[in-house]
XYZ file of N, CA and C in Angstrom:
762
model
N 257.642 285.343 55.725
C 256.374 285.768 54.883
C 255.475 284.735 54.930
N 254.100 285.366 54.970
C 252.919 284.511 55.076
C 251.892 284.625 53.875
N 250.970 283.973 53.669
C 250.217 283.976 52.488
C 248.830 284.887 53.242
N 248.082 285.139 52.176
C 246.948 286.045 52.688
C 246.018 284.760 53.843
N 245.736 285.497 54.908
C 245.160 284.488 55.934
C 243.623 284.332 55.797
N 243.196 285.139 54.843
C 241.699 284.932 54.468
C 241.285 283.691 53.418
N 242.383 283.444 52.793
C 242.235 282.166 52.086
C 242.240 280.743 52.703
N 241.280 280.002 52.096
C 241.161 278.536 52.682
C 242.289 277.592 52.795
N 242.204 276.923 53.794
C 243.153 275.843 53.912
C 242.625 274.589 53.207
N 243.756 273.895 52.516
C 243.307 272.583 51.751
C 244.523 271.615 52.207
N 243.962 270.343 52.854
C 245.050 269.411 53.034
C 245.229 268.445 51.794
N 246.468 268.369 51.612
C 246.806 267.580 50.518
C 247.010 266.113 50.887
N 246.895 265.794 52.074
C 247.134 264.494 52.557
C 246.222 263.586 51.700
N 246.979 262.351 51.450
C 245.972 261.318 50.468
C 246.007 261.445 48.983
N 246.418 262.943 48.787
C 246.136 263.090 47.228
C 247.263 262.574 46.413
N 247.003 262.194 45.102
C 248.084 261.654 44.272
C 248.917 262.726 43.840
N 250.241 262.473 43.877
C 251.079 263.305 43.477
C 251.467 263.191 41.873
N 251.443 264.389 41.253
C 251.570 264.371 39.842
C 252.610 265.069 39.542
N 253.326 265.787 40.187
C 254.884 266.303 39.480
C 255.477 267.347 40.614
N 256.274 268.071 40.277
C 257.063 269.028 40.951
C 257.412 270.204 39.952
N 256.958 271.436 40.403
C 257.446 272.571 39.755
C 258.517 273.402 40.374
N 258.865 274.375 39.789
C 259.804 275.223 40.465
C 259.200 275.809 41.829
N 258.048 275.985 41.835
C 257.512 276.703 43.258
C 256.842 275.707 43.858
N 256.709 274.780 43.662
C 256.096 273.678 44.488
C 255.772 272.165 43.863
N 254.769 271.428 44.775
C 254.463 270.189 44.473
C 253.001 270.163 44.027
N 252.840 269.439 42.783
C 251.611 269.499 42.213
C 250.804 268.036 42.557
N 249.541 268.092 42.942
C 248.666 266.963 43.314
C 247.462 267.178 42.591
N 246.960 265.652 42.296
C 245.522 265.637 41.810
C 244.420 265.912 42.709
N 243.685 266.913 42.633
C 242.570 267.306 43.483
C 241.349 266.224 43.088
N 241.123 266.324 41.793
C 240.120 265.316 41.247
C 240.350 265.213 39.818
N 239.358 264.570 38.944
C 239.435 264.408 37.551
C 239.994 265.591 36.976
N 239.493 266.750 37.273
C 239.498 267.986 36.328
C 240.551 269.034 36.887
N 240.795 268.896 38.216
C 241.324 269.855 38.890
C 242.726 269.417 39.453
N 243.705 270.284 39.351
C 245.102 269.774 40.200
C 245.388 271.100 41.230
N 246.035 270.766 42.426
C 246.525 271.794 43.418
C 248.083 271.943 43.329
N 248.531 273.037 43.167
C 249.902 273.401 43.292
C 250.333 274.039 44.623
N 251.031 273.460 45.595
C 251.256 274.225 46.829
C 252.902 274.190 46.865
N 253.117 275.542 47.810
C 254.410 275.727 48.216
C 254.563 274.944 49.556
N 255.421 273.909 49.368
C 255.788 273.193 50.656
C 256.477 273.917 52.022
N 256.243 273.371 52.921
C 257.006 274.115 54.097
C 257.966 272.836 54.614
N 259.079 273.493 54.509
C 260.389 272.634 54.611
C 260.642 272.314 55.965
N 261.001 271.210 56.494
C 261.460 271.096 57.992
C 262.916 271.671 58.039
N 262.894 272.606 59.099
C 264.255 273.269 59.471
C 265.065 273.860 58.220
N 264.135 274.491 57.456
C 264.710 275.478 56.417
C 263.889 276.295 56.085
N 263.930 277.414 56.841
C 263.082 278.577 57.004
C 263.248 279.036 55.528
N 264.448 279.402 54.829
C 264.708 280.116 53.732
C 264.082 279.558 52.564
N 264.035 277.986 52.503
C 263.554 277.284 51.385
C 262.050 277.353 51.406
N 261.312 277.456 52.700
C 259.936 277.686 52.746
C 259.483 278.948 52.504
N 260.250 279.937 52.538
C 259.868 281.337 52.321
C 260.048 281.656 50.886
N 261.060 280.958 50.094
C 261.652 280.977 48.754
C 260.257 280.447 48.013
N 259.935 279.181 48.527
C 259.011 278.628 47.655
C 257.423 279.285 47.516
N 257.282 279.934 48.818
C 255.882 280.539 48.917
C 256.317 281.877 47.978
N 257.320 282.576 47.983
C 257.564 283.679 46.944
C 257.175 283.231 45.575
N 257.751 282.312 45.205
C 257.867 281.651 43.958
C 256.246 281.535 43.539
N 255.567 280.990 44.284
C 254.064 280.616 44.266
C 253.370 281.804 43.927
N 253.624 282.902 44.848
C 252.929 284.267 44.856
C 253.086 284.868 43.361
N 254.391 284.551 42.849
C 254.608 285.171 41.635
C 253.586 284.512 40.659
N 253.901 283.230 40.449
C 253.267 282.333 39.590
C 251.436 282.609 39.694
N 251.076 282.903 41.041
C 249.417 283.076 41.170
C 249.384 284.509 40.590
N 250.017 285.503 40.752
C 249.765 286.853 40.212
C 249.937 286.831 38.679
N 250.712 285.810 38.121
C 250.738 285.888 36.752
C 249.381 285.214 36.260
N 248.971 284.071 36.749
C 247.834 283.322 36.432
C 246.698 284.385 36.522
N 246.534 285.380 37.631
C 245.436 286.241 37.608
C 245.556 287.370 36.540
N 246.649 287.694 36.236
C 246.860 288.704 35.091
C 246.339 288.113 33.616
N 246.719 286.677 33.472
C 246.662 286.185 32.419
C 245.047 286.097 31.804
N 244.447 285.589 33.046
C 242.862 285.479 32.685
C 242.799 284.019 32.076
N 241.576 283.901 31.144
C 241.335 282.739 30.280
C 241.729 282.662 29.123
N 242.508 281.852 28.555
C 243.191 281.773 27.079
C 243.218 280.319 26.634
N 242.830 279.787 25.563
C 242.734 278.187 25.172
C 244.008 277.700 25.345
N 245.087 278.593 25.055
C 246.505 277.802 25.116
C 247.289 277.958 26.592
N 246.654 278.417 27.324
C 246.992 278.695 28.815
C 246.499 277.714 30.074
N 247.178 276.962 30.782
C 246.525 276.170 31.710
C 245.592 277.115 32.764
N 244.378 276.787 32.785
C 243.274 277.431 33.404
C 243.544 277.494 34.894
N 243.496 278.734 35.314
C 243.629 279.151 36.887
C 242.158 279.393 37.505
N 241.905 278.589 38.596
C 240.577 278.647 39.148
C 240.561 279.546 40.302
N 241.499 279.239 41.290
C 241.353 280.022 42.602
C 242.567 279.822 43.394
N 242.538 280.393 44.589
C 243.774 280.310 45.508
C 243.288 279.639 46.931
N 244.396 279.200 47.509
C 244.220 278.483 48.883
C 245.473 278.950 49.542
N 245.512 278.582 50.954
C 246.699 278.836 51.579
C 247.895 278.139 51.087
N 248.933 279.003 50.571
C 249.979 278.503 49.836
C 249.859 277.721 48.630
N 248.811 277.946 48.015
C 248.697 277.184 46.698
C 247.636 277.805 45.671
N 247.393 277.188 44.690
C 246.921 277.543 43.650
C 245.848 276.349 43.240
N 244.820 276.226 42.613
C 244.069 275.566 42.076
C 244.018 275.816 40.495
N 244.298 274.612 39.886
C 244.436 274.801 38.254
C 243.727 273.567 37.566
N 243.483 274.012 36.320
C 242.955 272.884 35.540
C 244.170 271.748 35.506
N 243.485 270.562 35.445
C 244.245 269.242 35.359
C 244.057 268.881 33.767
N 245.237 269.222 33.157
C 245.145 269.100 31.609
C 246.507 268.099 31.065
N 245.941 266.971 31.113
C 246.956 266.034 30.512
C 248.306 265.896 31.169
N 249.295 265.322 30.137
C 250.720 265.145 30.865
C 251.668 266.101 30.007
N 252.756 266.250 30.587
C 253.838 266.937 29.794
C 253.931 266.306 28.374
N 253.916 267.090 27.257
C 254.123 266.580 26.061
C 255.688 265.962 25.800
N 256.485 266.038 26.410
C 257.747 265.548 26.475
C 257.506 263.907 26.486
N 256.479 263.529 27.699
C 256.362 262.380 27.961
C 255.926 261.544 26.719
N 254.798 262.252 25.893
C 254.448 261.708 24.735
C 255.610 261.582 23.443
N 256.288 262.674 23.478
C 257.403 262.560 22.676
C 258.468 261.560 22.753
N 258.511 261.364 23.845
C 259.697 260.102 24.282
C 259.067 258.828 24.276
N 257.704 258.549 24.211
C 257.253 257.307 23.778
C 257.246 257.237 22.263
N 257.109 258.155 21.517
C 257.002 258.205 20.018
C 258.572 257.715 19.638
N 259.400 258.349 20.212
C 260.905 258.393 20.035
C 261.244 256.749 20.228
N 260.912 256.232 21.403
C 261.169 254.954 21.546
C 260.563 253.839 20.604
N 259.307 254.368 19.861
C 258.875 253.627 18.821
C 259.537 253.803 17.444
N 260.450 254.679 17.485
C 260.890 254.894 16.010
C 260.046 255.773 15.319
N 259.144 256.598 15.835
C 258.098 257.392 15.300
C 258.479 258.857 15.422
N 257.733 259.496 14.602
C 257.579 261.087 15.000
C 256.131 261.510 14.648
N 255.573 262.479 15.159
C 254.124 263.252 15.054
C 254.203 263.279 13.502
N 252.847 263.174 13.097
C 252.235 263.471 11.749
C 252.702 264.983 11.504
N 252.871 265.302 10.274
C 252.886 266.711 9.782
C 251.737 267.533 10.233
N 250.469 266.987 10.292
C 249.428 267.657 10.539
C 249.375 268.107 12.229
N 249.869 266.827 13.011
C 249.957 266.998 14.514
C 250.850 268.148 14.695
N 252.111 268.016 14.283
C 253.228 268.682 14.955
C 252.929 270.102 14.405
N 252.292 270.595 13.299
C 252.112 271.650 12.933
C 250.946 272.519 13.781
N 250.133 271.654 14.204
C 249.141 272.059 14.977
C 249.688 272.440 16.446
N 250.319 271.637 17.071
C 251.104 271.855 18.220
C 251.961 273.204 18.093
N 252.960 273.301 17.197
C 253.677 274.370 16.902
C 252.813 275.717 16.871
N 251.835 275.476 16.158
C 251.050 276.864 16.026
C 250.415 277.363 17.332
N 249.802 276.288 18.099
C 249.301 276.463 19.189
C 250.347 277.009 20.226
N 251.472 276.345 20.439
C 252.512 276.826 21.201
C 253.036 278.349 21.083
N 253.062 278.664 19.799
C 253.587 280.024 19.359
C 252.301 281.007 19.671
N 251.083 280.394 19.613
C 250.026 281.326 19.968
C 250.063 281.474 21.336
N 250.263 280.656 22.288
C 250.165 280.748 23.598
C 251.217 281.742 23.892
N 252.584 281.588 23.393
C 253.639 282.530 23.855
C 253.240 283.810 23.303
N 252.723 284.139 22.220
C 252.321 285.444 21.713
C 251.333 286.172 22.808
N 250.510 285.197 23.389
C 249.389 285.796 24.314
C 250.334 286.224 25.491
N 251.181 285.280 26.061
C 251.928 285.797 27.023
C 252.672 287.171 26.911
N 253.207 287.274 25.945
C 254.151 288.483 25.643
C 253.113 289.749 25.662
N 251.840 289.508 25.073
C 250.978 290.571 24.864
C 250.555 290.969 26.305
N 250.664 290.248 27.269
C 250.231 290.263 28.595
C 251.481 290.714 29.625
N 252.698 290.983 28.772
C 253.815 291.436 29.749
C 254.527 290.369 30.492
N 254.331 288.923 29.917
C 254.949 287.806 30.958
C 255.843 287.158 29.824
N 257.193 286.991 30.173
C 258.037 286.115 29.412
C 258.164 284.777 30.436
N 257.797 283.831 29.712
C 258.014 282.471 30.358
C 259.136 282.168 31.005
N 260.060 282.282 30.538
C 261.546 282.179 30.980
C 261.957 280.653 30.800
N 261.271 279.777 30.605
C 261.492 278.336 30.452
C 260.741 277.630 29.672
N 260.717 278.129 28.270
C 259.882 277.595 27.229
C 260.501 275.994 26.947
N 259.760 275.086 27.119
C 260.377 273.763 26.726
C 259.153 272.665 26.799
N 259.293 271.555 26.125
C 258.220 270.440 26.167
C 258.071 270.008 27.510
N 258.743 270.121 28.847
C 258.328 269.888 30.012
C 257.473 270.893 30.754
N 257.368 271.797 29.875
C 256.129 273.000 30.546
C 254.983 273.219 29.643
N 254.668 272.032 28.777
C 253.659 272.006 27.488
C 252.962 270.895 27.979
N 251.637 271.073 28.360
C 250.715 270.041 28.432
C 249.910 269.593 27.408
N 249.910 267.953 27.262
C 249.067 267.554 26.086
C 247.779 266.866 26.664
N 246.759 267.234 26.120
C 245.306 266.335 26.332
C 244.776 266.204 25.053
N 244.435 264.989 24.312
C 244.045 264.829 23.280
C 244.845 265.219 21.919
N 244.338 266.176 21.325
C 245.270 266.715 20.129
C 245.790 267.983 20.282
N 245.295 268.645 21.761
C 245.678 270.051 21.944
C 246.769 270.386 23.139
N 247.369 271.344 22.978
C 248.290 271.736 24.060
C 248.202 272.874 24.794
N 248.525 273.033 26.010
C 248.652 274.402 27.036
C 250.036 274.694 27.585
N 250.215 275.884 27.763
C 251.267 276.217 28.380
C 251.301 276.409 30.021
N 252.181 275.877 30.781
C 252.139 275.725 32.308
C 253.149 276.361 32.993
N 253.231 276.402 34.169
C 254.315 277.004 35.108
C 254.989 278.274 34.934
N 254.451 279.062 35.577
C 254.980 280.569 35.649
C 255.822 280.897 36.740
N 256.063 280.028 37.577
C 256.682 280.464 38.803
C 258.059 281.213 38.597
N 258.881 280.749 37.663
C 260.065 281.589 37.326
C 260.007 282.540 36.112
N 258.849 283.121 35.786
C 258.554 283.876 34.651
C 258.886 285.262 35.041
N 259.055 286.180 34.063
C 259.253 287.661 34.315
C 258.097 288.227 33.996
N 257.748 289.292 34.770
C 256.580 290.117 34.592
C 257.069 291.577 34.247
N 256.735 292.382 33.317
C 257.029 293.641 32.794
C 258.694 293.854 32.913
N 259.392 292.961 32.436
C 260.815 293.044 32.353
C 261.494 292.869 33.755
N 260.815 292.520 34.699
C 261.699 292.128 36.063
C 262.494 290.875 35.895
N 263.392 290.556 36.535
C 264.326 289.247 36.269
C 263.517 288.250 36.733
N 263.786 287.076 35.981
C 263.228 285.742 36.151
C 263.894 285.129 37.151
N 263.090 283.929 37.582
C 263.566 283.200 38.437
C 264.269 281.700 38.001
N 264.386 281.448 36.700
C 264.731 280.240 36.385
C 265.402 280.541 34.788
N 266.053 279.513 34.345
C 266.804 279.748 33.077
C 266.104 278.545 32.016
N 266.348 278.727 30.822
C 265.974 277.796 29.920
C 266.857 276.588 29.994
N 266.406 275.590 29.541
C 267.397 274.329 29.463
C 268.338 274.830 28.443
N 269.704 274.072 28.527
C 270.793 274.515 27.905
C 270.532 274.450 26.382
N 269.702 273.627 25.871
C 269.369 273.409 24.311
C 268.461 274.531 24.100
N 267.976 275.374 24.891
C 267.051 276.309 24.400
C 267.420 277.670 24.856
N 268.757 277.783 25.306
C 269.521 279.054 25.610
C 270.219 279.581 24.610
N 269.768 280.804 24.394
C 270.433 281.644 23.263
C 271.902 281.711 23.690
N 272.705 281.647 22.746
C 274.387 281.734 22.807
C 274.523 283.394 23.656
N 275.487 283.239 24.426
C 276.043 284.281 25.372
C 274.954 285.074 26.154
N 273.784 284.535 26.258
C 272.706 285.219 26.981
C 272.172 284.658 28.305
N 273.155 283.642 28.910
C 272.719 283.060 30.172
C 272.458 283.901 31.483
N 273.132 285.084 31.213
C 273.109 285.896 32.600
C 272.618 287.140 32.331
N 271.766 287.468 31.119
C 270.950 288.657 30.723
C 269.417 288.167 31.378
N 268.809 289.685 31.403
C 267.466 289.629 31.833
C 266.635 288.998 30.907
N 265.410 288.592 31.181
C 264.527 288.173 30.095
C 264.420 288.991 28.901
N 264.520 288.396 27.631
C 264.148 289.120 26.625
C 263.430 288.396 25.654
N 262.751 289.014 24.581
C 262.000 288.292 23.330
C 262.914 287.707 22.626
N 264.055 288.185 22.500
C 264.955 287.290 21.652
C 265.317 285.860 22.375
N 265.555 286.116 23.528
C 265.772 284.697 24.241
C 264.686 283.802 24.435
N 263.338 284.541 24.329
C 262.029 283.512 24.222
C 262.064 283.044 23.039
N 262.203 283.731 21.922
C 261.911 283.136 20.582
C 263.063 281.902 20.245
N 264.338 282.365 20.795
C 265.280 281.263 20.418
C 264.767 279.948 21.156
N 264.169 280.000 22.289
C 263.787 278.769 23.072
C 262.530 278.178 22.289
N 261.598 279.141 21.912
C 260.462 278.727 21.021
C 261.003 277.955 19.765
N 261.753 278.355 19.057
C 262.363 277.462 18.036
C 263.003 276.239 18.411
N 263.702 275.873 19.542
C 264.116 274.897 19.962
C 262.993 273.793 20.350
N 262.083 274.421 20.920
C 260.903 273.591 21.134
C 259.981 273.010 20.242
N 259.786 273.961 19.006
C 259.189 273.395 17.978
C 260.073 272.464 17.283
N 261.321 272.581 17.316
C 262.234 271.474 16.781
C 261.796 270.182 17.437
N 261.728 270.138 18.769
C 261.443 269.004 19.708
C 259.979 268.396 19.221
N 259.053 269.349 18.970
C 257.995 268.980 18.671
C 257.757 268.144 17.318
N 258.625 268.519 16.467
C 258.770 267.791 15.097
C 259.562 266.533 15.030
N 260.684 266.446 15.846
C 261.553 265.483 15.864
C 261.634 264.510 17.097
N 261.043 264.800 18.001
C 260.647 264.103 19.277
C 262.190 264.169 20.260
N 262.943 264.802 19.688
C 264.434 265.035 20.414
C 264.700 266.456 20.622
N 265.389 266.908 21.620
C 265.958 268.283 21.590
C 266.948 268.465 20.793
N 267.455 269.799 20.253
C 268.607 270.154 19.450
C 269.834 269.365 19.989
N 270.611 268.717 19.433
C 271.860 268.144 19.901
C 271.613 267.255 21.068
N 270.781 266.443 21.092
C 270.083 265.759 22.238
C 271.278 264.896 22.931
N 272.344 264.245 22.087
C 273.344 263.408 22.417
C 274.622 264.129 22.704
N 274.621 265.448 22.501
C 276.125 266.139 22.967
C 275.814 266.489 24.277
N 277.182 266.784 24.735
C 277.183 267.271 26.075
C 276.751 268.933 26.060
N 276.393 269.405 27.131
C 276.187 270.731 27.552
C 277.245 271.868 26.742
N 278.555 271.505 27.115
C 279.521 272.353 26.694
C 279.702 272.519 25.348
N 279.223 271.416 24.561
C 279.392 271.331 23.016
C 278.335 272.069 22.328
N 277.113 271.884 23.065
C 275.759 272.444 22.664
C 276.185 274.083 22.722
N 276.791 274.462 23.692
C 276.994 275.928 23.901
C 277.837 276.467 23.102
N 278.749 275.572 22.948
C 279.863 276.161 21.747
C 279.132 276.056 20.459
N 278.566 275.286 20.050
C 277.714 275.303 18.682
C 276.999 276.484 18.663
N 276.136 276.720 19.534
C 275.114 278.022 19.611
C 276.065 279.231 19.517
N 277.024 279.295 20.241
C 277.814 280.508 20.267
C 278.414 280.875 18.767
N 278.843 279.786 18.276
C 279.393 280.084 16.727
C 277.944 279.694 15.692
N 276.841 280.067 16.090
C 275.461 279.765 15.258
C 275.646 278.663 14.520
N 276.137 277.234 15.175
C 275.812 276.230 14.432
C 274.646 275.660 14.976
N 273.699 275.013 14.026
C 272.329 274.580 14.644
C 272.200 273.047 13.789
N 271.349 272.359 14.536
C 270.967 271.090 13.864
C 270.415 271.247 12.479
N 270.636 270.075 11.410
C 269.904 270.385 10.153
C 268.434 270.254 10.093
N 267.615 271.223 9.802
C 266.069 271.018 9.807
C 265.664 271.338 8.343
N 266.480 271.011 7.404
C 266.252 271.200 5.935
C 264.967 270.339 5.512
N 264.888 269.279 5.969
C 263.573 268.378 5.722
C 262.607 268.631 6.408
N 262.305 269.553 7.318
C 261.158 269.660 8.289
C 260.131 270.803 7.349
N 258.979 270.749 7.427
C 257.922 271.618 6.947
C 258.238 272.960 7.468
N 258.655 273.192 8.877
C 258.629 274.394 9.457
C 260.391 274.956 9.621
N 261.106 274.498 8.745
C 262.427 274.743 8.817
C 262.755 276.229 8.863
N 262.111 276.888 8.061
C 262.204 278.640 7.986
C 261.992 278.899 9.093
N 260.783 278.608 9.885
C 260.472 279.239 11.276
C 261.481 278.852 12.330
N 261.914 277.650 12.328
C 262.871 277.437 13.286
C 264.123 278.140 13.156
N 264.617 278.224 11.988
C 265.921 278.852 11.536
C 265.846 280.405 12.034
N 264.715 281.053 11.730
C 264.504 282.194 12.063
C 264.350 282.725 13.445
N 263.870 281.595 14.270
C 264.034 281.651 15.750
C 265.322 281.653 16.227
N 266.104 280.976 15.789
C 267.570 280.558 16.148
C 268.401 281.652 15.860
N 268.079 282.214 14.842
C 269.025 283.258 14.116
C 268.481 284.816 14.649
N 267.485 284.884 15.285
C 267.136 286.155 15.819
C 266.437 287.159 14.808
N 265.953 286.451 13.865
C 265.148 287.237 12.667
C 263.666 287.588 13.100
N 263.132 286.925 14.028
C 261.877 287.457 14.516
C 262.033 288.729 15.881
N 261.006 289.540 15.551
C 260.964 290.410 16.727
C 259.636 290.310 17.643
N 258.969 289.341 17.357
C 257.688 288.978 18.356
C 257.241 287.669 17.883
N 256.554 287.175 19.038
C 255.888 285.657 18.687
C 254.645 285.910 17.623
N 254.305 287.020 17.712
C 253.201 287.143 16.737
C 253.582 287.098 15.072
N 254.944 287.355 14.925
C 255.568 287.058 13.559
C 255.571 285.461 13.365
N 255.908 284.860 14.537
C 256.203 283.258 14.498
C 254.773 282.716 14.042
N 253.722 283.223 14.687
C 252.135 282.658 14.446
C 252.042 283.038 13.016
N 252.326 283.981 12.379
C 251.940 284.360 11.106
C 252.566 283.526 10.232
N 253.751 283.295 10.255
C 254.700 282.439 9.294
C 254.230 280.823 9.640
N 253.698 280.424 10.733
C 253.323 279.021 10.879
C 251.860 279.041 10.117
N 251.093 280.153 10.366
C 249.732 279.996 9.702
C 249.836 279.643 8.104
N 250.931 280.305 7.333
C 251.128 279.918 5.933
C 251.659 278.514 5.851
N 252.206 277.770 6.826
C 252.519 276.499 6.491
C 251.293 275.484 6.387
N 250.204 275.942 7.098
C 248.974 275.270 6.667
C 248.625 275.093 5.372
N 248.700 276.110 4.424
C 248.317 275.984 3.293
C 248.988 275.002 2.294
């Protein structure tokens, strides 16, 4: 498999490395732009083809999404790569720093992030995209605002996705199912939980215990959180759309 030969080439030699996503390696091109490339693996043609295929999926999703304030901005494409807005760091990095200091975000900040996240997910769903891996590792923070990123494993128009949610964001019994709004909203609830508490649900438990708890509908106590109702409704499958989550979070501002 080859990329479009008409696309320009861009060397990443000498560029600072920012991170690794499902479909490739992310570098800093300049202060405002990042480049994500599908690597060419030595002596592994299958991995090379797979990384390109995943990047092509992500490129097509960014092109479908267009511009939205809660989605990382796509600029253009290069051979085996895409140019994206360089927007801060994963919010989990910030939350971990707060956790180590024994702090949590302010009510105002956590509510804003929760609303922005739900707004972004609602937009994805309106465009026929299920992110498939909602979590604080795929949310970028810059200043007081967040954006959703990394769509290489996402589902488009109901097609199978290429990744799974983190164990603490995976709805019970659905690990093998095709992407669904129910799975997506469950993960949204777990992510909102982390935005408020700085830790994932059942952070210190083993994956097996987490899975067993979820299968028996046992969830962490959220009674003291201002968004307790929203998180519970995500976990218990009460919502039918992310738009409903946005609406409930809007009420929390009053």
